[in-house]
Amino acid sequence: MTRRARAFRVETPGRADIVEIPLPEPGPDDVVVRTRHSGISRGTETLVFRGEVPASQYGLMRAPFQTGDFPGPVVYGYLAVGVVEAGPGEGHTVFGLYPHQDRAVVPAASVVEVPDDVPPSRAVLAGTVETAVNALWDAAPRVGDRIAVVGAGMVGASVAGVLATFPGVRVELVDVDPSRRAVAGALGVGFASPDEAAAECDLVLHASTTEAGLARALELVGDEGEVVEMSWFGDRAPRVPLGEAFHSRRLTLRATQVGRVAPARRARWSTSDRLRLALRLLADPRFDALITDTCAFDDLPAVMPALASGERPGLGVRVDYAP
């Protein structure tokens, strides 16, 4: 008998449904996972939902276990927590990079056990915190640095949350939305609007996915400082202000991306090692501040359009599945 799962599938740009999909027969090195929660990576997944992934990036933007192809029909996602029903580690709670679906068959090596001191409902943030870890390996902050994180979305807030534990640093989360001040407070970092943000930073991480945010990031960094660009703009081509004092101040603008381990750690750390580190960091209850919305799995086809249009604001959205 063919195993099947119920999955959230983008049928065409702007339209999605819950459908049944077949699952592969598990081999001896596979696990069958029953999903308890999944997380929505708002920036990337709303681009996918709107059909804004550039054709040139179809291969690079594939999720590890997506079904179908861009622009659709496609079953997408990569933040899932569930219980192993069959296979190695049966009965354990694991995090996996598979889409929004109620069951999955994936290689056992592709999932990581969730530590006992991390609630499964918080563990959906593992992929986002892993992105923050990789960006900070690229950025290499130092003791006592003055750091701005421009863009208080899930990724920016995750970066700020990890940085809050660095000794002696001044961290300021910068966003146009004043409601993000409460998130900054819960994470234990400062908050400022773009106009009020402190300048002369040693390091700025940009995660707002806006031209204005990138321009302000370049203004906030001090002479010979570095801006690390975390935003992914999809098929948009943002204007980057490389005139004025960019050259005379000898600024650096560099990219970071979670698809590969940062070069500074690549020889010694695997992606699984990096994910385990992210899960260990999530033992800190401060990260609960990043989940500001929840929905039932069956409601996801109605929720995603509201997220994509901005009608449903907030940070992280956790999707809950029936027991």
PDB file of C-alpha atoms in Angstrom:
ATOM      1  CA  MET A   1       0.000   0.000   0.000  1.00  0.00           C
ATOM      2  CA  THR A   2       1.382   3.388  -1.018  1.00  0.00           C
ATOM      3  CA  ARG A   3       1.977   5.772   1.858  1.00  0.00           C
ATOM      4  CA  ARG A   4       0.440   9.189   1.407  1.00  0.00           C
ATOM      5  CA  ALA A   5       0.674  12.559   3.118  1.00  0.00           C
ATOM      6  CA  ARG A   6      -1.429  15.701   3.178  1.00  0.00           C
ATOM      7  CA  ALA A   7       0.669  18.640   1.995  1.00  0.00           C
ATOM      8  CA  PHE A   8       0.388  22.387   1.457  1.00  0.00           C
ATOM      9  CA  ARG A   9       0.956  22.956  -2.268  1.00  0.00           C
ATOM     10  CA  VAL A  10       1.272  26.203  -4.223  1.00  0.00           C
ATOM     11  CA  GLU A  11      -0.766  25.383  -7.334  1.00  0.00           C
ATOM     12  CA  THR A  12      -0.075  28.583  -9.255  1.00  0.00           C
ATOM     13  CA  PRO A  13       1.376  31.909  -8.059  1.00  0.00           C
ATOM     14  CA  GLY A  14      -1.027  33.293  -5.463  1.00  0.00           C
ATOM     15  CA  ARG A  15      -3.124  30.128  -5.049  1.00  0.00           C
ATOM     16  CA  ALA A  16      -2.545  27.117  -2.806  1.00  0.00           C
ATOM     17  CA  ASP A  17      -4.407  24.116  -1.416  1.00  0.00           C
ATOM     18  CA  ILE A  18      -4.023  21.111   0.868  1.00  0.00           C
ATOM     19  CA  VAL A  19      -3.570  18.020  -1.325  1.00  0.00           C
ATOM     20  CA  GLU A  20      -2.622  14.382  -0.956  1.00  0.00           C
ATOM     21  CA  ILE A  21       0.818  13.391  -2.244  1.00  0.00           C
ATOM     22  CA  PRO A  22       2.445   9.932  -2.403  1.00  0.00           C
ATOM     23  CA  LEU A  23       5.383   9.160  -0.135  1.00  0.00           C
ATOM     24  CA  PRO A  24       8.302   6.921  -1.112  1.00  0.00           C
ATOM     25  CA  GLU A  25       8.593   3.513   0.479  1.00  0.00           C
ATOM     26  CA  PRO A  26      11.060   3.916   3.360  1.00  0.00           C
ATOM     27  CA  GLY A  27      14.366   2.115   3.094  1.00  0.00           C
ATOM     28  CA  PRO A  28      16.480   0.820   5.993  1.00  0.00           C
ATOM     29  CA  ASP A  29      18.231   4.184   6.373  1.00  0.00           C
ATOM     30  CA  ASP A  30      15.051   6.281   6.185  1.00  0.00           C
ATOM     31  CA  VAL A  31      12.672   7.571   8.826  1.00  0.00           C
ATOM     32  CA  VAL A  32       8.935   8.157   8.703  1.00  0.00           C
ATOM     33  CA  VAL A  33       8.195  11.369  10.578  1.00  0.00           C
ATOM     34  CA  ARG A  34       4.770  12.521  11.779  1.00  0.00           C
ATOM     35  CA  THR A  35       4.789  16.304  11.838  1.00  0.00           C
ATOM     36  CA  ARG A  36       3.848  18.194  14.993  1.00  0.00           C
ATOM     37  CA  HIS A  37       4.787  21.730  13.918  1.00  0.00           C
ATOM     38  CA  SER A  38       6.310  23.541  10.977  1.00  0.00           C
ATOM     39  CA  GLY A  39       7.521  27.075  10.615  1.00  0.00           C
ATOM     40  CA  ILE A  40       6.978  29.567   7.811  1.00  0.00           C
ATOM     41  CA  SER A  41      10.059  31.346   6.541  1.00  0.00           C
ATOM     42  CA  ARG A  42       8.047  34.436   5.707  1.00  0.00           C
ATOM     43  CA  GLY A  43      10.456  36.154   3.301  1.00  0.00           C
ATOM     44  CA  THR A  44      11.364  33.193   1.118  1.00  0.00           C
ATOM     45  CA  GLU A  45       8.031  31.393   1.268  1.00  0.00           C
ATOM     46  CA  THR A  46       5.959  34.423   0.325  1.00  0.00           C
ATOM     47  CA  LEU A  47       8.269  34.925  -2.680  1.00  0.00           C
ATOM     48  CA  VAL A  48       7.584  31.309  -3.645  1.00  0.00           C
ATOM     49  CA  PHE A  49       3.852  31.782  -3.084  1.00  0.00           C
ATOM     50  CA  ARG A  50       3.793  34.895  -5.288  1.00  0.00           C
ATOM     51  CA  GLY A  51       5.836  33.180  -8.013  1.00  0.00           C
ATOM     52  CA  GLU A  52       8.750  35.608  -7.661  1.00  0.00           C
ATOM     53  CA  VAL A  53      11.630  33.153  -7.676  1.00  0.00           C
ATOM     54  CA  PRO A  54      13.758  34.099 -10.731  1.00  0.00           C
ATOM     55  CA  ALA A  55      14.039  31.330 -13.303  1.00  0.00           C
ATOM     56  CA  SER A  56      17.823  31.598 -13.039  1.00  0.00           C
ATOM     57  CA  GLN A  57      17.555  30.619  -9.347  1.00  0.00           C
ATOM     58  CA  TYR A  58      15.162  27.660  -9.629  1.00  0.00           C
ATOM     59  CA  GLY A  59      17.909  25.140  -8.964  1.00  0.00           C
ATOM     60  CA  LEU A  60      19.541  27.033  -6.107  1.00  0.00           C
ATOM     61  CA  MET A  61      16.210  27.784  -4.425  1.00  0.00           C
ATOM     62  CA  ARG A  62      14.974  24.200  -4.319  1.00  0.00           C
ATOM     63  CA  ALA A  63      14.176  23.117  -0.792  1.00  0.00           C
ATOM     64  CA  PRO A  64      15.875  19.829   0.186  1.00  0.00           C
ATOM     65  CA  PHE A  65      12.672  17.754  -0.024  1.00  0.00           C
ATOM     66  CA  GLN A  66      10.302  19.858  -2.105  1.00  0.00           C
ATOM     67  CA  THR A  67       7.883  18.142  -4.457  1.00  0.00           C
ATOM     68  CA  GLY A  68       7.260  19.750  -7.852  1.00  0.00           C
ATOM     69  CA  ASP A  69       8.942  22.701  -9.494  1.00  0.00           C
ATOM     70  CA  PHE A  70       8.752  26.498  -9.514  1.00  0.00           C
ATOM     71  CA  PRO A  71       6.552  28.385 -10.080  1.00  0.00           C
ATOM     72  CA  GLY A  72       4.119  25.532  -9.320  1.00  0.00           C
ATOM     73  CA  PRO A  73       2.600  23.189  -8.477  1.00  0.00           C
ATOM     74  CA  VAL A  74       5.219  22.971  -5.734  1.00  0.00           C
ATOM     75  CA  VAL A  75       5.253  21.654  -2.163  1.00  0.00           C
ATOM     76  CA  TYR A  76       7.795  23.880  -0.408  1.00  0.00           C
ATOM     77  CA  GLY A  77       9.167  24.550   3.061  1.00  0.00           C
ATOM     78  CA  TYR A  78      12.087  23.582   5.259  1.00  0.00           C
ATOM     79  CA  LEU A  79      11.255  24.098   8.958  1.00  0.00           C
ATOM     80  CA  ALA A  80       9.545  21.010  10.374  1.00  0.00           C
ATOM     81  CA  VAL A  81       9.471  19.257  13.739  1.00  0.00           C
ATOM     82  CA  GLY A  82       7.947  15.832  14.225  1.00  0.00           C
ATOM     83  CA  VAL A  83       8.122  12.437  15.882  1.00  0.00           C
ATOM     84  CA  VAL A  84       9.839   9.480  14.226  1.00  0.00           C
ATOM     85  CA  GLU A  85       7.144   6.843  13.679  1.00  0.00           C
ATOM     86  CA  ALA A  86       9.392   4.282  12.033  1.00  0.00           C
ATOM     87  CA  GLY A  87      13.086   3.881  11.378  1.00  0.00           C
ATOM     88  CA  PRO A  88      16.242   4.777  13.328  1.00  0.00           C
ATOM     89  CA  GLY A  89      15.427   6.818  16.426  1.00  0.00           C
ATOM     90  CA  GLU A  90      11.794   5.729  16.563  1.00  0.00           C
ATOM     91  CA  GLY A  91       9.878   7.765  19.137  1.00  0.00           C
ATOM     92  CA  HIS A  92      12.340  10.671  19.140  1.00  0.00           C
ATOM     93  CA  THR A  93      11.401  14.261  18.303  1.00  0.00           C
ATOM     94  CA  VAL A  94      13.436  15.571  15.371  1.00  0.00           C
ATOM     95  CA  PHE A  95      13.898  18.684  13.258  1.00  0.00           C
ATOM     96  CA  GLY A  96      13.992  18.228   9.486  1.00  0.00           C
ATOM     97  CA  LEU A  97      14.233  20.361   6.357  1.00  0.00           C
ATOM     98  CA  TYR A  98      11.064  19.058   4.752  1.00  0.00           C
ATOM     99  CA  PRO A  99       7.946  20.991   3.601  1.00  0.00           C
ATOM    100  CA  HIS A 100       4.580  21.683   5.210  1.00  0.00           C
ATOM    101  CA  GLN A 101       3.081  18.178   5.197  1.00  0.00           C
ATOM    102  CA  ASP A 102       1.685  15.948   7.906  1.00  0.00           C
ATOM    103  CA  ARG A 103       4.109  13.063   7.262  1.00  0.00           C
ATOM    104  CA  ALA A 104       7.430  12.686   5.487  1.00  0.00           C
ATOM    105  CA  VAL A 105       9.836   9.924   4.523  1.00  0.00           C
ATOM    106  CA  VAL A 106      13.397  11.256   4.536  1.00  0.00           C
ATOM    107  CA  PRO A 107      16.898   9.878   5.149  1.00  0.00           C
ATOM    108  CA  ALA A 108      17.616   9.429   8.855  1.00  0.00           C
ATOM    109  CA  ALA A 109      20.860  11.366   8.364  1.00  0.00           C
ATOM    110  CA  SER A 110      18.878  14.439   7.260  1.00  0.00           C
ATOM    111  CA  VAL A 111      17.073  14.941  10.587  1.00  0.00           C
ATOM    112  CA  VAL A 112      18.524  16.088  13.906  1.00  0.00           C
ATOM    113  CA  GLU A 113      17.173  15.126  17.297  1.00  0.00           C
ATOM    114  CA  VAL A 114      15.681  17.983  19.285  1.00  0.00           C
ATOM    115  CA  PRO A 115      17.334  18.305  22.717  1.00  0.00           C
ATOM    116  CA  ASP A 116      15.160  17.537  25.720  1.00  0.00           C
ATOM    117  CA  ASP A 117      15.394  21.122  26.983  1.00  0.00           C
ATOM    118  CA  VAL A 118      14.034  22.607  23.725  1.00  0.00           C
ATOM    119  CA  PRO A 119      10.218  22.553  23.340  1.00  0.00           C
ATOM    120  CA  PRO A 120       9.145  21.186  19.927  1.00  0.00           C
ATOM    121  CA  SER A 121       7.066  24.341  19.405  1.00  0.00           C
ATOM    122  CA  ARG A 122      10.263  26.450  19.668  1.00  0.00           C
ATOM    123  CA  ALA A 123      12.414  24.032  17.678  1.00  0.00           C
ATOM    124  CA  VAL A 124      10.757  25.180  14.419  1.00  0.00           C
ATOM    125  CA  LEU A 125      13.109  28.192  14.690  1.00  0.00           C
ATOM    126  CA  ALA A 126      16.163  25.964  14.220  1.00  0.00           C
ATOM    127  CA  GLY A 127      16.590  26.770  10.537  1.00  0.00           C
ATOM    128  CA  THR A 128      16.329  30.504  11.178  1.00  0.00           C
ATOM    129  CA  VAL A 129      18.789  30.450  14.073  1.00  0.00           C
ATOM    130  CA  GLU A 130      21.090  28.317  11.908  1.00  0.00           C
ATOM    131  CA  THR A 131      20.992  31.128   9.316  1.00  0.00           C
ATOM    132  CA  ALA A 132      21.953  33.581  12.060  1.00  0.00           C
ATOM    133  CA  VAL A 133      24.851  31.373  13.178  1.00  0.00           C
ATOM    134  CA  ASN A 134      26.201  31.153   9.635  1.00  0.00           C
ATOM    135  CA  ALA A 135      25.911  34.917   9.122  1.00  0.00           C
ATOM    136  CA  LEU A 136      27.790  35.571  12.351  1.00  0.00           C
ATOM    137  CA  TRP A 137      30.524  33.149  11.309  1.00  0.00           C
ATOM    138  CA  ASP A 138      30.822  35.263   8.146  1.00  0.00           C
ATOM    139  CA  ALA A 139      30.619  38.570  10.013  1.00  0.00           C
ATOM    140  CA  ALA A 140      33.004  37.548  12.818  1.00  0.00           C
ATOM    141  CA  PRO A 141      31.934  40.078  15.503  1.00  0.00           C
ATOM    142  CA  ARG A 142      34.483  40.870  18.174  1.00  0.00           C
ATOM    143  CA  VAL A 143      34.331  41.547  21.900  1.00  0.00           C
ATOM    144  CA  GLY A 144      32.877  44.993  22.568  1.00  0.00           C
ATOM    145  CA  ASP A 145      31.736  45.663  18.983  1.00  0.00           C
ATOM    146  CA  ARG A 146      29.036  48.239  18.280  1.00  0.00           C
ATOM    147  CA  ILE A 147      26.609  46.365  16.045  1.00  0.00           C
ATOM    148  CA  ALA A 148      23.381  47.285  14.269  1.00  0.00           C
ATOM    149  CA  VAL A 149      20.989  44.719  12.822  1.00  0.00           C
ATOM    150  CA  VAL A 150      18.800  46.482  10.254  1.00  0.00           C
ATOM    151  CA  GLY A 151      15.504  44.664   9.760  1.00  0.00           C
ATOM    152  CA  ALA A 152      13.722  43.069  12.714  1.00  0.00           C
ATOM    153  CA  GLY A 153      12.109  40.193  10.869  1.00  0.00           C
ATOM    154  CA  MET A 154      12.678  36.581  11.903  1.00  0.00           C
ATOM    155  CA  VAL A 155      16.215  36.460  10.537  1.00  0.00           C
ATOM    156  CA  GLY A 156      17.282  39.848  11.870  1.00  0.00           C
ATOM    157  CA  ALA A 157      15.750  39.157  15.265  1.00  0.00           C
ATOM    158  CA  SER A 158      17.479  35.757  15.391  1.00  0.00           C
ATOM    159  CA  VAL A 159      20.822  37.428  14.698  1.00  0.00           C
ATOM    160  CA  ALA A 160      20.170  39.980  17.443  1.00  0.00           C
ATOM    161  CA  GLY A 161      19.161  37.217  19.855  1.00  0.00           C
ATOM    162  CA  VAL A 162      22.389  35.308  19.297  1.00  0.00           C
ATOM    163  CA  LEU A 163      24.492  38.498  19.464  1.00  0.00           C
ATOM    164  CA  ALA A 164      22.921  39.406  22.806  1.00  0.00           C
ATOM    165  CA  THR A 165      25.034  36.667  24.391  1.00  0.00           C
ATOM    166  CA  PHE A 166      28.350  38.039  23.045  1.00  0.00           C
ATOM    167  CA  PRO A 167      30.518  39.698  25.720  1.00  0.00           C
ATOM    168  CA  GLY A 168      30.586  43.464  25.809  1.00  0.00           C
ATOM    169  CA  VAL A 169      28.782  44.131  22.522  1.00  0.00           C
ATOM    170  CA  ARG A 170      26.228  46.860  21.965  1.00  0.00           C
ATOM    171  CA  VAL A 171      23.457  45.457  19.798  1.00  0.00           C
ATOM    172  CA  GLU A 172      20.743  47.666  18.309  1.00  0.00           C
ATOM    173  CA  LEU A 173      17.853  46.186  16.337  1.00  0.00           C
ATOM    174  CA  VAL A 174      16.683  48.745  13.747  1.00  0.00           C
ATOM    175  CA  ASP A 175      13.246  48.679  12.139  1.00  0.00           C
ATOM    176  CA  VAL A 176      10.523  50.999  10.841  1.00  0.00           C
ATOM    177  CA  ASP A 177       7.872  49.070  12.814  1.00  0.00           C
ATOM    178  CA  PRO A 178       7.728  50.377  16.397  1.00  0.00           C
ATOM    179  CA  SER A 179       6.025  47.176  17.559  1.00  0.00           C
ATOM    180  CA  ARG A 180       9.357  45.388  17.118  1.00  0.00           C
ATOM    181  CA  ARG A 181      10.641  47.274  20.170  1.00  0.00           C
ATOM    182  CA  ALA A 182       8.913  44.671  22.356  1.00  0.00           C
ATOM    183  CA  VAL A 183      10.704  41.861  20.509  1.00  0.00           C
ATOM    184  CA  ALA A 184      14.049  43.609  20.996  1.00  0.00           C
ATOM    185  CA  GLY A 185      13.283  44.020  24.688  1.00  0.00           C
ATOM    186  CA  ALA A 186      12.427  40.344  25.067  1.00  0.00           C
ATOM    187  CA  LEU A 187      15.714  39.411  23.370  1.00  0.00           C
ATOM    188  CA  GLY A 188      17.687  41.767  25.607  1.00  0.00           C
ATOM    189  CA  VAL A 189      18.955  44.151  22.910  1.00  0.00           C
ATOM    190  CA  GLY A 190      18.371  47.800  22.067  1.00  0.00           C
ATOM    191  CA  PHE A 191      15.885  49.080  19.510  1.00  0.00           C
ATOM    192  CA  ALA A 192      15.770  52.166  17.293  1.00  0.00           C
ATOM    193  CA  SER A 193      13.919  53.504  14.291  1.00  0.00           C
ATOM    194  CA  PRO A 194      16.161  54.041  11.241  1.00  0.00           C
ATOM    195  CA  ASP A 195      16.357  57.797  11.942  1.00  0.00           C
ATOM    196  CA  GLU A 196      17.351  57.283  15.574  1.00  0.00           C
ATOM    197  CA  ALA A 197      19.834  54.448  15.126  1.00  0.00           C
ATOM    198  CA  ALA A 198      23.367  54.929  16.449  1.00  0.00           C
ATOM    199  CA  ALA A 199      26.020  55.415  13.760  1.00  0.00           C
ATOM    200  CA  GLU A 200      29.751  54.644  13.712  1.00  0.00           C
ATOM    201  CA  CYS A 201      29.079  50.934  14.059  1.00  0.00           C
ATOM    202  CA  ASP A 202      31.887  48.413  13.781  1.00  0.00           C
ATOM    203  CA  LEU A 203      29.565  46.001  12.010  1.00  0.00           C
ATOM    204  CA  VAL A 204      26.090  46.157  10.474  1.00  0.00           C
ATOM    205  CA  LEU A 205      24.003  43.178   9.392  1.00  0.00           C
ATOM    206  CA  HIS A 206      21.222  44.014   6.933  1.00  0.00           C
ATOM    207  CA  ALA A 207      18.087  41.849   6.832  1.00  0.00           C
ATOM    208  CA  SER A 208      15.227  44.190   5.863  1.00  0.00           C
ATOM    209  CA  THR A 209      15.010  43.216   2.160  1.00  0.00           C
ATOM    210  CA  THR A 210      14.465  46.893   1.270  1.00  0.00           C
ATOM    211  CA  GLU A 211      16.536  49.440  -0.649  1.00  0.00           C
ATOM    212  CA  ALA A 212      16.044  51.950   2.151  1.00  0.00           C
ATOM    213  CA  GLY A 213      17.284  49.477   4.734  1.00  0.00           C
ATOM    214  CA  LEU A 214      20.427  48.707   2.761  1.00  0.00           C
ATOM    215  CA  ALA A 215      21.139  52.411   2.256  1.00  0.00           C
ATOM    216  CA  ARG A 216      20.710  53.067   5.979  1.00  0.00           C
ATOM    217  CA  ALA A 217      22.964  50.117   6.833  1.00  0.00           C
ATOM    218  CA  LEU A 218      25.752  51.675   4.766  1.00  0.00           C
ATOM    219  CA  GLU A 219      25.203  54.975   6.589  1.00  0.00           C
ATOM    220  CA  LEU A 220      25.364  53.384  10.041  1.00  0.00           C
ATOM    221  CA  VAL A 221      28.674  51.573   9.640  1.00  0.00           C
ATOM    222  CA  GLY A 222      31.817  53.471  10.597  1.00  0.00           C
ATOM    223  CA  ASP A 223      34.882  54.119   8.434  1.00  0.00           C
ATOM    224  CA  GLU A 224      36.413  50.900   7.077  1.00  0.00           C
ATOM    225  CA  GLY A 225      33.515  48.963   8.582  1.00  0.00           C
ATOM    226  CA  GLU A 226      31.565  46.102   7.047  1.00  0.00           C
ATOM    227  CA  VAL A 227      27.924  45.599   6.099  1.00  0.00           C
ATOM    228  CA  VAL A 228      26.892  41.948   5.812  1.00  0.00           C
ATOM    229  CA  GLU A 229      23.917  41.534   3.478  1.00  0.00           C
ATOM    230  CA  MET A 230      21.498  38.817   4.584  1.00  0.00           C
ATOM    231  CA  SER A 231      18.473  39.842   2.496  1.00  0.00           C
ATOM    232  CA  TRP A 232      17.456  37.923  -0.591  1.00  0.00           C
ATOM    233  CA  PHE A 233      15.593  40.148  -3.054  1.00  0.00           C
ATOM    234  CA  GLY A 234      14.291  37.450  -5.397  1.00  0.00           C
ATOM    235  CA  ASP A 235      13.788  38.843  -8.895  1.00  0.00           C
ATOM    236  CA  ARG A 236      14.056  42.460  -7.764  1.00  0.00           C
ATOM    237  CA  ALA A 237      17.155  44.543  -8.559  1.00  0.00           C
ATOM    238  CA  PRO A 238      17.653  46.980  -5.658  1.00  0.00           C
ATOM    239  CA  ARG A 239      19.630  50.180  -6.104  1.00  0.00           C
ATOM    240  CA  VAL A 240      22.777  50.103  -3.975  1.00  0.00           C
ATOM    241  CA  PRO A 241      24.214  53.537  -3.011  1.00  0.00           C
ATOM    242  CA  LEU A 242      27.878  53.012  -3.854  1.00  0.00           C
ATOM    243  CA  GLY A 243      28.480  56.695  -4.598  1.00  0.00           C
ATOM    244  CA  GLU A 244      28.902  59.548  -2.119  1.00  0.00           C
ATOM    245  CA  ALA A 245      31.328  58.427   0.643  1.00  0.00           C
ATOM    246  CA  PHE A 246      31.265  54.679   0.027  1.00  0.00           C
ATOM    247  CA  HIS A 247      34.776  54.621  -1.441  1.00  0.00           C
ATOM    248  CA  SER A 248      36.376  57.380   0.623  1.00  0.00           C
ATOM    249  CA  ARG A 249      35.214  55.657   3.814  1.00  0.00           C
ATOM    250  CA  ARG A 250      36.539  52.326   2.464  1.00  0.00           C
ATOM    251  CA  LEU A 251      33.371  50.415   3.336  1.00  0.00           C
ATOM    252  CA  THR A 252      32.856  46.721   2.664  1.00  0.00           C
ATOM    253  CA  LEU A 253      29.561  45.173   1.529  1.00  0.00           C
ATOM    254  CA  ARG A 254      29.512  41.395   1.474  1.00  0.00           C
ATOM    255  CA  ALA A 255      26.974  38.608   1.116  1.00  0.00           C
ATOM    256  CA  THR A 256      26.195  35.723   3.420  1.00  0.00           C
ATOM    257  CA  GLN A 257      24.025  32.730   2.585  1.00  0.00           C
ATOM    258  CA  VAL A 258      23.095  29.665   4.589  1.00  0.00           C
ATOM    259  CA  GLY A 259      23.285  27.173   1.702  1.00  0.00           C
ATOM    260  CA  ARG A 260      26.918  26.406   2.563  1.00  0.00           C
ATOM    261  CA  VAL A 261      28.816  26.554   5.829  1.00  0.00           C
ATOM    262  CA  ALA A 262      30.710  29.839   6.123  1.00  0.00           C
ATOM    263  CA  PRO A 263      34.291  29.530   4.786  1.00  0.00           C
ATOM    264  CA  ALA A 264      35.769  30.253   8.220  1.00  0.00           C
ATOM    265  CA  ARG A 265      34.207  27.030   9.569  1.00  0.00           C
ATOM    266  CA  ARG A 266      33.725  24.885   6.460  1.00  0.00           C
ATOM    267  CA  ALA A 267      36.769  22.665   6.993  1.00  0.00           C
ATOM    268  CA  ARG A 268      35.646  21.596  10.461  1.00  0.00           C
ATOM    269  CA  TRP A 269      31.847  21.944  10.635  1.00  0.00           C
ATOM    270  CA  SER A 270      29.154  20.145   8.625  1.00  0.00           C
ATOM    271  CA  THR A 271      25.667  21.503   8.046  1.00  0.00           C
ATOM    272  CA  SER A 272      24.406  18.946  10.590  1.00  0.00           C
ATOM    273  CA  ASP A 273      26.895  20.232  13.171  1.00  0.00           C
ATOM    274  CA  ARG A 274      25.689  23.768  12.507  1.00  0.00           C
ATOM    275  CA  LEU A 275      22.046  22.742  12.899  1.00  0.00           C
ATOM    276  CA  ARG A 276      22.781  20.969  16.189  1.00  0.00           C
ATOM    277  CA  LEU A 277      24.403  24.166  17.449  1.00  0.00           C
ATOM    278  CA  ALA A 278      21.288  26.151  16.493  1.00  0.00           C
ATOM    279  CA  LEU A 279      19.095  23.699  18.399  1.00  0.00           C
ATOM    280  CA  ARG A 280      21.317  23.984  21.479  1.00  0.00           C
ATOM    281  CA  LEU A 281      20.980  27.770  21.361  1.00  0.00           C
ATOM    282  CA  LEU A 282      17.186  27.366  21.307  1.00  0.00           C
ATOM    283  CA  ALA A 283      17.223  26.125  24.890  1.00  0.00           C
ATOM    284  CA  ASP A 284      17.085  29.869  25.663  1.00  0.00           C
ATOM    285  CA  PRO A 285      13.401  30.830  26.197  1.00  0.00           C
ATOM    286  CA  ARG A 286      14.068  34.368  24.917  1.00  0.00           C
ATOM    287  CA  PHE A 287      13.640  32.994  21.406  1.00  0.00           C
ATOM    288  CA  ASP A 288       9.925  32.412  22.057  1.00  0.00           C
ATOM    289  CA  ALA A 289       9.549  36.127  21.261  1.00  0.00           C
ATOM    290  CA  LEU A 290      10.177  35.311  17.585  1.00  0.00           C
ATOM    291  CA  ILE A 291       6.957  33.296  17.239  1.00  0.00           C
ATOM    292  CA  THR A 292       4.176  35.858  17.103  1.00  0.00           C
ATOM    293  CA  ASP A 293       1.500  33.959  15.177  1.00  0.00           C
ATOM    294  CA  THR A 294       0.148  30.427  14.879  1.00  0.00           C
ATOM    295  CA  CYS A 295      -2.303  28.662  12.594  1.00  0.00           C
ATOM    296  CA  ALA A 296      -3.687  25.198  12.032  1.00  0.00           C
ATOM    297  CA  PHE A 297      -2.257  23.255   9.102  1.00  0.00           C
ATOM    298  CA  ASP A 298      -5.655  23.087   7.384  1.00  0.00           C
ATOM    299  CA  ASP A 299      -5.905  26.898   7.497  1.00  0.00           C
ATOM    300  CA  LEU A 300      -2.583  27.465   5.730  1.00  0.00           C
ATOM    301  CA  PRO A 301      -4.078  28.043   2.232  1.00  0.00           C
ATOM    302  CA  ALA A 302      -5.992  31.039   3.655  1.00  0.00           C
ATOM    303  CA  VAL A 303      -3.149  32.257   5.876  1.00  0.00           C
ATOM    304  CA  MET A 304      -0.383  32.352   3.247  1.00  0.00           C
ATOM    305  CA  PRO A 305      -2.106  34.957   1.006  1.00  0.00           C
ATOM    306  CA  ALA A 306      -2.541  37.212   4.042  1.00  0.00           C
ATOM    307  CA  LEU A 307       1.149  36.828   4.884  1.00  0.00           C
ATOM    308  CA  ALA A 308       2.183  37.496   1.289  1.00  0.00           C
ATOM    309  CA  SER A 309       0.076  40.675   1.076  1.00  0.00           C
ATOM    310  CA  GLY A 310       1.163  41.997   4.462  1.00  0.00           C
ATOM    311  CA  GLU A 311      -2.370  41.825   5.860  1.00  0.00           C
ATOM    312  CA  ARG A 312      -1.142  39.463   8.571  1.00  0.00           C
ATOM    313  CA  PRO A 313       1.965  41.112  10.075  1.00  0.00           C
ATOM    314  CA  GLY A 314       4.288  39.796  12.715  1.00  0.00           C
ATOM    315  CA  LEU A 315       7.402  37.674  12.881  1.00  0.00           C
ATOM    316  CA  GLY A 316       7.476  33.894  12.936  1.00  0.00           C
ATOM    317  CA  VAL A 317       4.387  31.867  12.106  1.00  0.00           C
ATOM    318  CA  ARG A 318       4.139  28.367  13.567  1.00  0.00           C
ATOM    319  CA  VAL A 319       1.865  25.856  11.862  1.00  0.00           C
ATOM    320  CA  ASP A 320       0.304  23.303  14.223  1.00  0.00           C
ATOM    321  CA  TYR A 321      -0.778  19.843  13.071  1.00  0.00           C
ATOM    322  CA  ALA A 322      -3.536  17.644  14.458  1.00  0.00           C
ATOM    323  CA  PRO A 323      -2.297  15.057  17.003  1.00  0.00           C
TER     324      PRO A 323
END
